[in-house]
Amino acid sequence: MKKLLILLLLGVPLASCDLTGDEFLAPQNSSALTEEMVFSDSIRTTAFLTRIYSDIGVDFELGIWSSHGNINQATDDAEYTLSSPTQTAVIHYSGTLNPATYASDGNMNLYWRMPYENIRRVNMLIANIDRSPLTQATKTRMLAEARFLRAWYYAGLMKRYGGVPILENKVFTALDVVNVPRNTYAECVEYVVNELDAVAAVLQEPQQQPDQFYGRANAGAALGLKSRVLLYAASPLFNGGAIEVAKGTPVEPIISYPNYDVARWQRAADAAQELINKGWYSLHVNNETAPGYGFYEVFLRRGECKRNCVTHFFNGFFDVTALA
Amino acid sequence: MKKYLSYLIVSLLFISSTALAQTRDIRGVVSDANGPVPGATVMEVGMPSNGTATDIDGNFRLVLRGNSNKIQVKSIGYKTREVNVQNMTNVNVNLETDAQGLEEVVVIGYGEQKKVTMTGAVSVVSGVEIRENPSASMQNALVGKMPGFFTQQQSGRPGADAAQMYIRGVSSPNDNNAPLILVDDIEFSVDQFQRLDPNEVESVSILKDASTTAVYGVKGANGVILVTTRRGAIGRPKISVRTEYSLQQPAMFPEFLGSYESALLHNQARLNDATLTASRTGNPLNYTPAFSDEAVEAFRTGSNPYVYPDVDWREVLFRKWSNQSRSNLDVSGGTERVKYFVSMGYLDQGGMLKNFGENVGVNNSYYHRRVNYRSNLDVQVNKNLNMRVDLYGNIGEVNNPEMPGTQWGYNDPFYEYSSYLSLSPYAHPAYNPDGSIGYRLNLHPGRYQGPNSIIARLTYGGYGRVNENNMNLVASATQKLGFITQGLSAKGLLSYASEYGYRRSMTRGTFPSYIWDPVTDTYTSYPNNVYRAQRFFDDYQARGTTRVLNYQFHLNYDRTFGNHHVYGLALLNHRVDTRSRGGTAAALSYRPVNFRGYTGRLGYDFKDKYLFQFNAGLNGSPFFSGGNQFGFFPAVSAGWNISEEPFFKDNINFVDFLKVRTSYGLVGNDLMGGQYGYYYLQEYGNSGSASFGTVHNHFGGIHEGRLPNMDVVWEKEKKFDVGLEFKFFKSRLSANLDYFRNERFNILTTRDGNFGTVSDVFGVGSPPANLSRVENKGYEVELIWRDNIGTDFGYNIRAMYSYANNKILFMDEPNPAEPYQRRTGNNINTPFVYKWSGEFYASEEDILASPTHAGARPGDLKYVDLNNDGVINQNDRTYIGAPANIPPATFAVEGGVSYKGFSIKTMFQGSRGFVSGGAAENIQFLGSNMQEIHKHAWTPELGNNAQYPVLTENMGISMPRGETMSTFWLVPADFIRLRNAEISYTIPKSIVDRVRMQSIRVYANGNNLLTWSKLQDRYQLDPEVLAGRDRITYPPQRIINFGLSVGF
């Protein structure tokens, strides 16, 4: 009897097991944030948008901190001395960029991956913002800001690559096969311009923007970016200026407009005029301290030039980097 | 009723006969053809707890208590005998050697098995053999001993000199190929393993195929290392004392050129650069030497060693020999009730660096000191219940110098020794004429500025000291359950392993050295106005505390019915593992991670001839979601002892034993590399920030983490093995041959970003998926010849060759630009580099006429233009076939001769089929200190006979570094070493008896004594060094050891 008892006692653990995921094998409590915790909370949802803002300086960096130099070394503006074949600039100028040499760390991250990360974040916000306990007015403003930012990241991509895949509001899941062809350059321009027109109608005018929103996208920033996108579209490289080897190939409409059209200059000029006519901005002039000092001040004086600098959308960013 | 009555009568008879049986003494001698057999077990038949062991002369004395009047005599290497001792008081037992090895027992997972009936692939090395190697880390003592066991020792630093080890090579690209290590069934980490004391080890087995590893289920795919420790045997207490003293020196240590030659080479490089610029631009030659003529002349004559130093830093910094001492004391013995093995060990492994801190009262040399203790107890509580309590562990201390200001924060004198810009021979004088620590500034261009004199930093910098404590407790109870059915037993086991440590350092950053001005004979302190050393600052960091609680419940069955032998095992294994975790698993740090395993084994043999076994593990892990938590890992195996067949036995006489065996099964791997964590959960995280508002106001951001994968499971491996074992010519020749093919699949692969097929347009980290497949196949051959000539002279030779080469069958690989750039089909560790054509660019004309890189110059390496497009660019890099770091083939030849008390043993061991090489400070001109090879750099005259590209201050495409690595720098590293040698003398019994001792043995042995390597054509590096390493690190050591072992 005693022996049976011993046997029983030893056998208890065997009996107490359950093969389909029991407490013993359940995940431990974790301190990590989850999707539910983020989008059911107004402050965290706002922080999700803030994250998209935090990368807007991407064009400003592009490898300038790298000892191997920036993207200029891929052009005839500069020469790369070390010839390390895996450096981003070398991959670009020697024409060896392909899916097998593409590495998303290093500078490539800034050129390609980071804009698409932020485009996805915008689409995530669009898809989830309704779950968040925010007022309708705030939601509308945040969505417009997010769409502005999406246009901003597309504009950066277009500047470097020409036409890129436009995802619209798509949020990929783990089971999606990602096979999105590049849109033509013309399609990208139209997409970005339409987006900016749409958000410009929703976003506040600079003068109406409350002080605490300084640094967030407003209607002035949207129209400013639209003007810049159209100006680049009219410029020689994109306005029928594809490189010789691409001429007549399917790649040509992707990297530029296939032909030159003088009307694109007009359209760029009209877009600039549209913003000027709003009367929101004027030139910040200060030639007394030193000639051109006003231009210098534009970048440094937070808030002060709110009414007259179209660049003020960026100032939030510059202040952050200065503090970092 | 009648039945019960008869039972009663029988038991009464039994009791009475027991009562009547008189205890009586029996004495005897156990011997074989050559003389007495010491250490043989003598047991009374029918009284399994009554036994003793023979002494050194084969004598035994046993008090018989039962009434079988029979004794059983057993000893390893002999056939077991039963002797009837009715009416005898004195008996001589002759043992016959066990030519077929019928009694040999092999330790396998959760049990042991007779070697003849094994159906799996297992290799064993005995503790005695391990103790012939003086190395401080267990791993190093196993090198070359077992077929299928691959090692690479990359460092010799005390406390961190253990070799990397792999069983049958590697099968996963995720850097998670470490075998499972079990010490007496308790899981050990690699660090714990290297701290084991060989004196405690009875044997080490490696389990290589599916049939032996399937019981470990999800932990078995990388193979298993099983260690059993020594336990007490019935007999008088035996006390053994062993003491050893070793001398160590680096097996390979680079020598650098002196000041004169270095300065000439540096000037030559400048002249080369200036000449090239002049010829390319058409401008006049603009050459400024790095060292003036005066300096060069002073270096040559050594006339002014304080201003123009020529320091042999090897001499100044390092000892010729470092030492190691080791002592062991163990006591073992036992009665029928209690058996014990108690051992203490002390190791003091010194380091190569001189103890500069001594001058200021601190010890900052490298060292490793360790105390190991073990107490293994077996208690026979009653006839059916056996209990075991083991308590063991070690307390250690690992010391290293702190060197404030080392470039890149390496904190490593070996790095500085190798680095031209840190410590050239003319960096600064070691000491001034007045004996103070010397320094100089700006003597040569490019030198890293800032760090003080290396002597000052080693003297005043202080030390970092890691204290470790590893403590383990194992308790188990085995109950025979004969009352349910014969042959059934149950075992419960509980173990608790704990490890903790802390690192304490004493450091300071400011202290003086002195610059002597010979003209005025004045001393200026460096840094300026520092005249005394700052006080020390303490730092204390806790190291990860590890706690592992394990409990197991076994049911064992083993019974023979006539010719049929049936055995089985059912086991439940629970493990709760709490430790510090890094990377993506950081959220699991110090949270218990649970593991549950069920294991089963069923075996059947018929007449020891036809052998069958089925093994299976069913394992659960919390890292996967619901339905994927459990994995099932079955394996089947079979064997056929052909030599037992009558048709064979009767016709073929020279064969003593011949067995074929095969196994096939599925095993898993739950080591997920650095990405260990819950893959089915997604986490959001805080990152980024922006400033909003006319007054700066900082807002933090939140981002989405990588997507979850609900379907992720562990890596799995299909293992196939077929083996042949035989013994010929009265077992003089024995052999083990194995062929295996493993296929690892479900290998976790991250699909995006770096070299995956998921475009970054995806926008977020894609989850790891079970995608890649790797094949790993190879073979092992082991041949042993053992013989005696007469009774005094014996010799043996063992030869072993192991081959394991892997091939990536599938990975998530995007299409490369050229077919030769496809990694699929290559070995996991094959480097992706340029192919050197064997030539240098001969001239400017040659550059114009050849495919080139931008910036090529005469004397640069000419790479092969693999795609024939006329340019050298990234599309010309390729996988080169041979892997780096982990050799696909390893071999050993071991021989021993003994004559009476003398014995000599040697083992040569080597590896082949792999490449290695160094980068940057290991070899690169002006990175590394200057070496002989730099004197043979390219000149137009030398042309393709040069051993090094043209000397220059701006090395471009020829550079030995990641991006421009080529087959010029990665060269075959095949090597052969005199790995182990021992000479020993056992003092004759007659003399030992006179001093009332059991045995005295004196010996000298060595580890890593001589090396021949192809790598030495280009490098002064140990062939096992980490390939592509950018600097010198603490080199593996040659050890010469003297020992004395005494038994009381």
Tab-separated table of N, CA, C and O in Angstrom, chain A residues 67-68 73 79-85 87 90 93, chain B residues 853-854 954-959 961 963-964:
chain	number	residue	atom	x	y	z
A	67	SER	N	31.169	57.793	-42.272
A	67	SER	CA	32.555	58.051	-42.672
A	67	SER	C	32.762	57.710	-44.143
A	67	SER	O	33.759	58.082	-44.740
A	68	HIS	N	31.816	56.965	-44.715
A	68	HIS	CA	31.943	56.633	-46.129
A	68	HIS	C	31.223	57.654	-47.005
A	68	HIS	O	31.067	57.453	-48.192
A	73	GLN	N	28.379	60.945	-53.240
A	73	GLN	CA	29.511	60.187	-53.763
A	73	GLN	C	29.087	59.237	-54.876
A	73	GLN	O	29.935	58.690	-55.570
A	79	GLU	N	33.806	62.113	-55.264
A	79	GLU	CA	34.413	60.836	-55.624
A	79	GLU	C	34.671	60.028	-54.362
A	79	GLU	O	35.112	60.551	-53.349
A	80	TYR	N	34.382	58.752	-54.464
A	80	TYR	CA	34.573	57.884	-53.315
A	80	TYR	C	35.959	57.276	-53.388
A	80	TYR	O	36.365	56.751	-54.407
A	81	THR	N	36.680	57.358	-52.281
A	81	THR	CA	38.093	56.964	-52.344
A	81	THR	C	38.326	55.489	-52.053
A	81	THR	O	39.257	54.898	-52.560
A	82	LEU	N	37.499	54.895	-51.214
A	82	LEU	CA	37.864	53.571	-50.707
A	82	LEU	C	37.367	52.418	-51.568
A	82	LEU	O	37.824	51.300	-51.420
A	83	SER	N	36.436	52.685	-52.437
A	83	SER	CA	35.955	51.652	-53.344
A	83	SER	C	35.421	50.409	-52.637
A	83	SER	O	35.517	49.314	-53.143
A	84	SER	N	34.904	50.569	-51.433
A	84	SER	CA	34.306	49.421	-50.780
A	84	SER	C	32.986	49.107	-51.471
A	84	SER	O	32.091	49.937	-51.494
A	85	PRO	N	32.878	47.933	-52.068
A	85	PRO	CA	31.759	47.688	-52.967
A	85	PRO	C	30.395	47.653	-52.286
A	85	PRO	O	29.387	47.811	-52.945
A	87	GLN	N	29.359	49.739	-49.994
A	87	GLN	CA	28.879	51.042	-49.563
A	87	GLN	C	27.761	51.509	-50.487
A	87	GLN	O	27.813	51.327	-51.702
A	90	VAL	N	28.625	53.429	-53.584
A	90	VAL	CA	29.304	52.626	-54.612
A	90	VAL	C	28.299	51.725	-55.329
A	90	VAL	O	28.342	51.563	-56.551
A	93	TYR	N	26.533	54.021	-57.806
A	93	TYR	CA	27.218	54.505	-59.007
A	93	TYR	C	27.736	53.382	-59.887
A	93	TYR	O	27.893	53.536	-61.073
B	853	HIS	N	38.698	48.055	-60.826
B	853	HIS	CA	37.944	48.826	-59.883
B	853	HIS	C	38.339	50.274	-60.066
B	853	HIS	O	39.464	50.529	-60.479
B	854	ALA	N	37.501	51.208	-59.672
B	854	ALA	CA	37.929	52.597	-59.602
B	854	ALA	C	39.049	52.693	-58.576
B	854	ALA	O	38.974	52.066	-57.533
B	954	ASN	N	47.319	54.800	-48.355
B	954	ASN	CA	45.884	54.811	-48.662
B	954	ASN	C	45.513	53.540	-49.385
B	954	ASN	O	45.393	53.505	-50.593
B	955	MET	N	45.333	52.489	-48.622
B	955	MET	CA	45.041	51.220	-49.255
B	955	MET	C	43.608	51.255	-49.780
B	955	MET	O	42.686	51.626	-49.080
B	956	GLY	N	43.428	50.862	-51.008
B	956	GLY	CA	42.090	50.894	-51.614
B	956	GLY	C	41.528	49.510	-51.780
B	956	GLY	O	41.187	48.830	-50.809
B	957	ILE	N	41.485	49.061	-53.004
B	957	ILE	CA	40.765	47.827	-53.307
B	957	ILE	C	41.448	46.568	-52.803
B	957	ILE	O	40.854	45.503	-52.796
B	958	SER	N	42.704	46.693	-52.372
B	958	SER	CA	43.404	45.484	-51.922
B	958	SER	C	43.248	45.244	-50.424
B	958	SER	O	43.844	44.331	-49.877
B	959	MET	N	42.466	46.076	-49.803
B	959	MET	CA	42.418	46.072	-48.356
B	959	MET	C	41.824	44.788	-47.767
B	959	MET	O	40.816	44.301	-48.247
B	961	ARG	N	39.621	43.754	-45.572
B	961	ARG	CA	38.511	44.116	-44.698
B	961	ARG	C	37.241	43.600	-45.327
B	961	ARG	O	37.252	43.153	-46.475
B	963	GLU	N	34.506	44.465	-46.971
B	963	GLU	CA	33.981	44.697	-48.311
B	963	GLU	C	34.954	44.289	-49.407
B	963	GLU	O	34.551	43.892	-50.486
B	964	THR	N	36.246	44.463	-49.134
B	964	THR	CA	37.215	44.157	-50.184
B	964	THR	C	37.952	42.859	-49.880
B	964	THR	O	39.012	42.600	-50.417
